[in-house]
Short mmCIF file of C-alpha atoms in Angstrom, two decimals:
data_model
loop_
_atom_site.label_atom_id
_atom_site.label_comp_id
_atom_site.label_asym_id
_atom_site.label_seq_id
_atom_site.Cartn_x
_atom_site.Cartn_y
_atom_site.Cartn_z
CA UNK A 1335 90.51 83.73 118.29
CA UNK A 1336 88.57 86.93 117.27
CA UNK A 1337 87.49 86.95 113.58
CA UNK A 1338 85.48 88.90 111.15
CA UNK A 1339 83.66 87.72 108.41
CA UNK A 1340 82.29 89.63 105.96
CA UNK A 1341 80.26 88.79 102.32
CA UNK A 1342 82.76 88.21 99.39
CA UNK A 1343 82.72 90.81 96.52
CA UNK A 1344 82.07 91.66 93.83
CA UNK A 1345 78.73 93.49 94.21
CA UNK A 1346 77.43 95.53 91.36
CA UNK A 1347 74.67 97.52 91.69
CA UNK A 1348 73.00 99.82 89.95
CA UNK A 1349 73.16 103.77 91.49
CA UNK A 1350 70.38 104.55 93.44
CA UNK A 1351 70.60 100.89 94.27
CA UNK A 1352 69.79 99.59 97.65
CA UNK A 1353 73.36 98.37 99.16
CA UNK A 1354 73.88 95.90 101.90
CA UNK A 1355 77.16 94.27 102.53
CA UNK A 1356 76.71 91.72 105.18
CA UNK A 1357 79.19 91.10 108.28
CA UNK A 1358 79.18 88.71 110.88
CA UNK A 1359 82.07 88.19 113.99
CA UNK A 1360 83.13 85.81 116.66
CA UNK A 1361 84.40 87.57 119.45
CA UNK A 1362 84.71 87.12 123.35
CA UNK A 1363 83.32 89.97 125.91
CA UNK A 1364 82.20 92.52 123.80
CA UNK A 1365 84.54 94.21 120.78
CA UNK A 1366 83.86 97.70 119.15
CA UNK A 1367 82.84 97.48 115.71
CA UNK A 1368 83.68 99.42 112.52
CA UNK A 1369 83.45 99.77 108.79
CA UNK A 1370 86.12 101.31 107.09
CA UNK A 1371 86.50 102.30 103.34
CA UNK A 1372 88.79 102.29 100.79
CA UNK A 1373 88.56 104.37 97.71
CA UNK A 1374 91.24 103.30 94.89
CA UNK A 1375 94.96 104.58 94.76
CA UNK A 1376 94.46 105.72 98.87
CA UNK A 1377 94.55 104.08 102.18
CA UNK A 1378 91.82 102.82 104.28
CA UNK A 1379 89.28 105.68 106.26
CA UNK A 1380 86.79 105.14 109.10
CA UNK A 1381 83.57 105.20 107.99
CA UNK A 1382 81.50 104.35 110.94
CA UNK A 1383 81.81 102.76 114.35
CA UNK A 1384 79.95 101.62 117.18
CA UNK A 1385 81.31 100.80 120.38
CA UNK A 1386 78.18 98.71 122.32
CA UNK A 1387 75.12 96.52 121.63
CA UNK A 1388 72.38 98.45 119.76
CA UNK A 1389 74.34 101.53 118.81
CA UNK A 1390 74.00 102.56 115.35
CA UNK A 1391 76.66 103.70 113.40
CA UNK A 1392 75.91 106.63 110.69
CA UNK A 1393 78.13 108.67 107.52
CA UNK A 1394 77.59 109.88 104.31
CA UNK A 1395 74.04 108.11 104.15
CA UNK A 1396 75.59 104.75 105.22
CA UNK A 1397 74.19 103.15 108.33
CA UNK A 1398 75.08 100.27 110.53
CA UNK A 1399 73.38 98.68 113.72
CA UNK A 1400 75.31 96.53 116.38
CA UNK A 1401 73.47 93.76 116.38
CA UNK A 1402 75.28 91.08 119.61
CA UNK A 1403 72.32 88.44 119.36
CA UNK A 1404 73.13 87.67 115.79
CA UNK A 1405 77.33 88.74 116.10
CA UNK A 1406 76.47 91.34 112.60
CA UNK A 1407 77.07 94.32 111.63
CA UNK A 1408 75.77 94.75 108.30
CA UNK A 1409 76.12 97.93 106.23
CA UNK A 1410 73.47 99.08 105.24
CA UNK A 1411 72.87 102.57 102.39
CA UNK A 1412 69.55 103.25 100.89
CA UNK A 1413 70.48 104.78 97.67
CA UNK A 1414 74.29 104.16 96.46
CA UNK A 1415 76.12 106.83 93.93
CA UNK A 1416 78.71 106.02 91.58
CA UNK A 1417 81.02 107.41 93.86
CA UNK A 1418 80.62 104.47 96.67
CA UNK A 1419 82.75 102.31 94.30
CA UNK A 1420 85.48 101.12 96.97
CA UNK A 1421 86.18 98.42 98.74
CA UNK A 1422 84.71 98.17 102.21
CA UNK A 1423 86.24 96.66 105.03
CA UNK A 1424 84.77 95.45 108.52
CA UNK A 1425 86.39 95.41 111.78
CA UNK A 1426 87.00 94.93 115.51
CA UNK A 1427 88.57 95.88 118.50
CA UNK A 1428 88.79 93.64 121.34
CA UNK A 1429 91.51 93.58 123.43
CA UNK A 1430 95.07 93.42 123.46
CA UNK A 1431 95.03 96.04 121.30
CA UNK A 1432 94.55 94.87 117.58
CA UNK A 1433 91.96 95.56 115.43
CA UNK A 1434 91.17 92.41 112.57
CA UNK A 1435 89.73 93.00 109.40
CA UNK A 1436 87.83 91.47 107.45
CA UNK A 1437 88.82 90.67 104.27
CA UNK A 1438 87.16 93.22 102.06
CA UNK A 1439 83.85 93.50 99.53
CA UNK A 1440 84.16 95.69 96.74
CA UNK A 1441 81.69 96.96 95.23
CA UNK A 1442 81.08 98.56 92.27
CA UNK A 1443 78.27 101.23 91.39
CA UNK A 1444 77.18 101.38 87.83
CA UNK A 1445 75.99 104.93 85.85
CA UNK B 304 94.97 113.16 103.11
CA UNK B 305 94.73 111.40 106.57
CA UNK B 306 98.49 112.81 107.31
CA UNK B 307 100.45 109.62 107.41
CA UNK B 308 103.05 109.24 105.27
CA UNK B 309 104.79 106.13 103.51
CA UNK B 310 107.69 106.33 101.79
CA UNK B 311 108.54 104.76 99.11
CA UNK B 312 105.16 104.31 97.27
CA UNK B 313 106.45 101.85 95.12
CA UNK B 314 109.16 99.22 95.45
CA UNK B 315 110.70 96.40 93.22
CA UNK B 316 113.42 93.86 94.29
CA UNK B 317 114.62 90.63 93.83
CA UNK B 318 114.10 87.55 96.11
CA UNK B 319 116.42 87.40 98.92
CA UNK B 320 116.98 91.05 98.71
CA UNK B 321 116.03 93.43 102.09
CA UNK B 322 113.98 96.40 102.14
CA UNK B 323 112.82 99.08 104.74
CA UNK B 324 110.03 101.10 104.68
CA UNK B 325 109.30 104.35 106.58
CA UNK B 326 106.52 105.89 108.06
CA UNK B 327 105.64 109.23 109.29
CA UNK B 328 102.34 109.11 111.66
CA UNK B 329 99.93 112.33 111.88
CA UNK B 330 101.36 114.94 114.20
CA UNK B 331 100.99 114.02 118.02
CA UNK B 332 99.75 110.48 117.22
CA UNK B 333 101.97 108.20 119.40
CA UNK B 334 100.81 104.51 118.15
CA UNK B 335 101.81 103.59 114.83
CA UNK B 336 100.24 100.12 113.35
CA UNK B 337 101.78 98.53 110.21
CA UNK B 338 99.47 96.07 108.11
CA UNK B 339 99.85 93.57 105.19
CA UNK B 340 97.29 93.36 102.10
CA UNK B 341 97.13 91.04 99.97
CA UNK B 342 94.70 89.67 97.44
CA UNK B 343 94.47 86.22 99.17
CA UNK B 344 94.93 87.08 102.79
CA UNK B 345 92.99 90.53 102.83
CA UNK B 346 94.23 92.88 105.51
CA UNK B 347 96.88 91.11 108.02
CA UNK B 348 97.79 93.07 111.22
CA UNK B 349 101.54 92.50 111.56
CA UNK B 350 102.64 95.17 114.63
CA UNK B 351 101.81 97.57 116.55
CA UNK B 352 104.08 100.40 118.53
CA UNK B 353 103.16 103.23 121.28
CA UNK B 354 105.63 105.73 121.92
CA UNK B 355 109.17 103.57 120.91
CA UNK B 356 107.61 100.38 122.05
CA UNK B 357 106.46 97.33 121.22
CA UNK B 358 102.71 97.08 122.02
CA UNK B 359 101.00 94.49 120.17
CA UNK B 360 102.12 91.45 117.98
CA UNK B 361 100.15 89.73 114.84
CA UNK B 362 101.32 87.75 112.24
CA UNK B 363 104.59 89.03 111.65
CA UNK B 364 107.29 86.54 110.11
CA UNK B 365 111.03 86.42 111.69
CA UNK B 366 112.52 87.90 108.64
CA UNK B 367 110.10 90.80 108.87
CA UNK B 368 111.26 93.88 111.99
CA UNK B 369 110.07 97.10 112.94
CA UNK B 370 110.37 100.18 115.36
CA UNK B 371 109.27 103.09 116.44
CA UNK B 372 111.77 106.21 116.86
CA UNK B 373 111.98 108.98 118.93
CA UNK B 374 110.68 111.38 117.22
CA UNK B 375 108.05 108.66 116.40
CA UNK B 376 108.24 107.45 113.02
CA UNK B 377 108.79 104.31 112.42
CA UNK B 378 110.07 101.29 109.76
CA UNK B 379 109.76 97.82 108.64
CA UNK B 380 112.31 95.98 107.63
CA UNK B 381 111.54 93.26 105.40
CA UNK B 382 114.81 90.67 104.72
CA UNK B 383 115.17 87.14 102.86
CA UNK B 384 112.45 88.33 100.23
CA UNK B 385 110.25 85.83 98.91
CA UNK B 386 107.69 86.45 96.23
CA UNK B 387 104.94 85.91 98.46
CA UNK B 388 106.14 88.91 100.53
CA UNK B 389 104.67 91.13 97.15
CA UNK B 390 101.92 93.04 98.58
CA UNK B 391 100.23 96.56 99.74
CA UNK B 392 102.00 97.32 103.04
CA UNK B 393 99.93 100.06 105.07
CA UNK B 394 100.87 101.96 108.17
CA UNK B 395 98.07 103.18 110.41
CA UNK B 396 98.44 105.83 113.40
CA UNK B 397 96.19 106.19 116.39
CA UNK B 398 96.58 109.16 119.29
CA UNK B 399 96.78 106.39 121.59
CA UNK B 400 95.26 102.77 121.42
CA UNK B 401 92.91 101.97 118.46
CA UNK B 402 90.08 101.72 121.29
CA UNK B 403 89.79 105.67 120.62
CA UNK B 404 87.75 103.86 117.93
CA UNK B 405 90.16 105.85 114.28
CA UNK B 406 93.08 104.85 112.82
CA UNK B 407 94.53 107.00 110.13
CA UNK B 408 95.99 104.99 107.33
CA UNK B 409 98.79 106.16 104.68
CA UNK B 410 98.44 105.53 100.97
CA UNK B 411 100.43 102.19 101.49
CA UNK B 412 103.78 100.93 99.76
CA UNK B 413 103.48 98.41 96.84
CA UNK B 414 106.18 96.00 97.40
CA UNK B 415 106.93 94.03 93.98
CA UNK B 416 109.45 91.00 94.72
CA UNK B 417 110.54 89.49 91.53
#
């Protein structure tokens, strides 16, 4: 079945820090992709999505490319801020209807 | 605040015990998803509804039911407790299927089973 993959956390970085949290899928056809984010005490929000091969996803300095040759769809932010501590999810939609997560990567931004 | 709403926030009970937990979805949003996390098993889709009815299935035990209401808000009901059932239970809404590519999640409910 569909799955998503994603680098295991704990990152710690620095701030200004160059972030990438890797994410890789297995998928049939060809599934929508997103990050979402989720900042303590609250519930998950979309960060970014992108719905075909070669689309890049973009927010709040965060970027993301839809790569189908290598089944990623790393996140990528050039300079982090203390306030990117969260835990970051990635997903997809196939079909049928569900989206499946991956399984989280927190990350924490130090001062 | 995404406007979804889950009630209670937090909940402790003893094994073998049932529980229900509500949720309101964002005004006009017709699919309502409900989702189990958990420190081991990350984020677990366990059902999905659109408008009253049953749309999509996932990895939802027997002792674990849901539905959607009329006026769309829905519950899971969560019987025969076990401590393994302890975990972050989040609703999600959508307009209409999550292919419109958002789902707007609540603040969860911490279920404690003791």
């Amino acid at each position: 079945g569909d799955s998503v993959t994603q680098m295991e956390g704990p990152v710690t970085l620095s701030e200004e820090a160059f972030l990438t949290i890797n994410c890789t899928y297995t998928a049939t056809g060809y599934p929508s992709l997103f990050w979402y984010v989720q900042y303590p005490g609250e519930g998950l929000q979309l960060l970014l999505k992108a719905t075909k091969a070669d689309d890049k996803g973009s927010n709040k300095g965060f970027e993301a490319t839809y790569r189908k040759e290598t089944t990623s769809f790393h996140l990528e932010k050039g300079s982090v801020q203390v306030s990117d501590s969260a835990v970051y999810f990635c997903a997809l939609y196939n079909r049928d209807d569900k989206i499946i997560f991956g399984k989280g990567t927190r990350l924490h931004i130090l001062p | 605040d995404s406007g979804v709403t889950q009630t209670p926030k937090h909940l402790i009970t003893a094994t073998g015990q049932r529980v229900t937990l509500r949720c309101s979805p964002r005004s006009g949003d017709l699919s309502v998803y409900w989702y189990q996390q958990s420190l081991d098993q990350g984020l677990q889709f366990l059902i999905q509804y659109y408008n009253g009815e049953e749309r999509a299935k996932g990895n939802i035990l027997e002792r674990f039911s849901a539905q959607q209401f009329p006026d769309l808000h829905s519950e899971l009901n969560l019987s025969s407790l076990e401590l393994g059932d302890s975990a972050l239970y989040f609703c999600a809404s959508s307009v209409s299927t999550v292919n419109t590519g958002e789902l707007f999640f609540g603040e969860g409910s911490r279920l404690t089973v003791l």
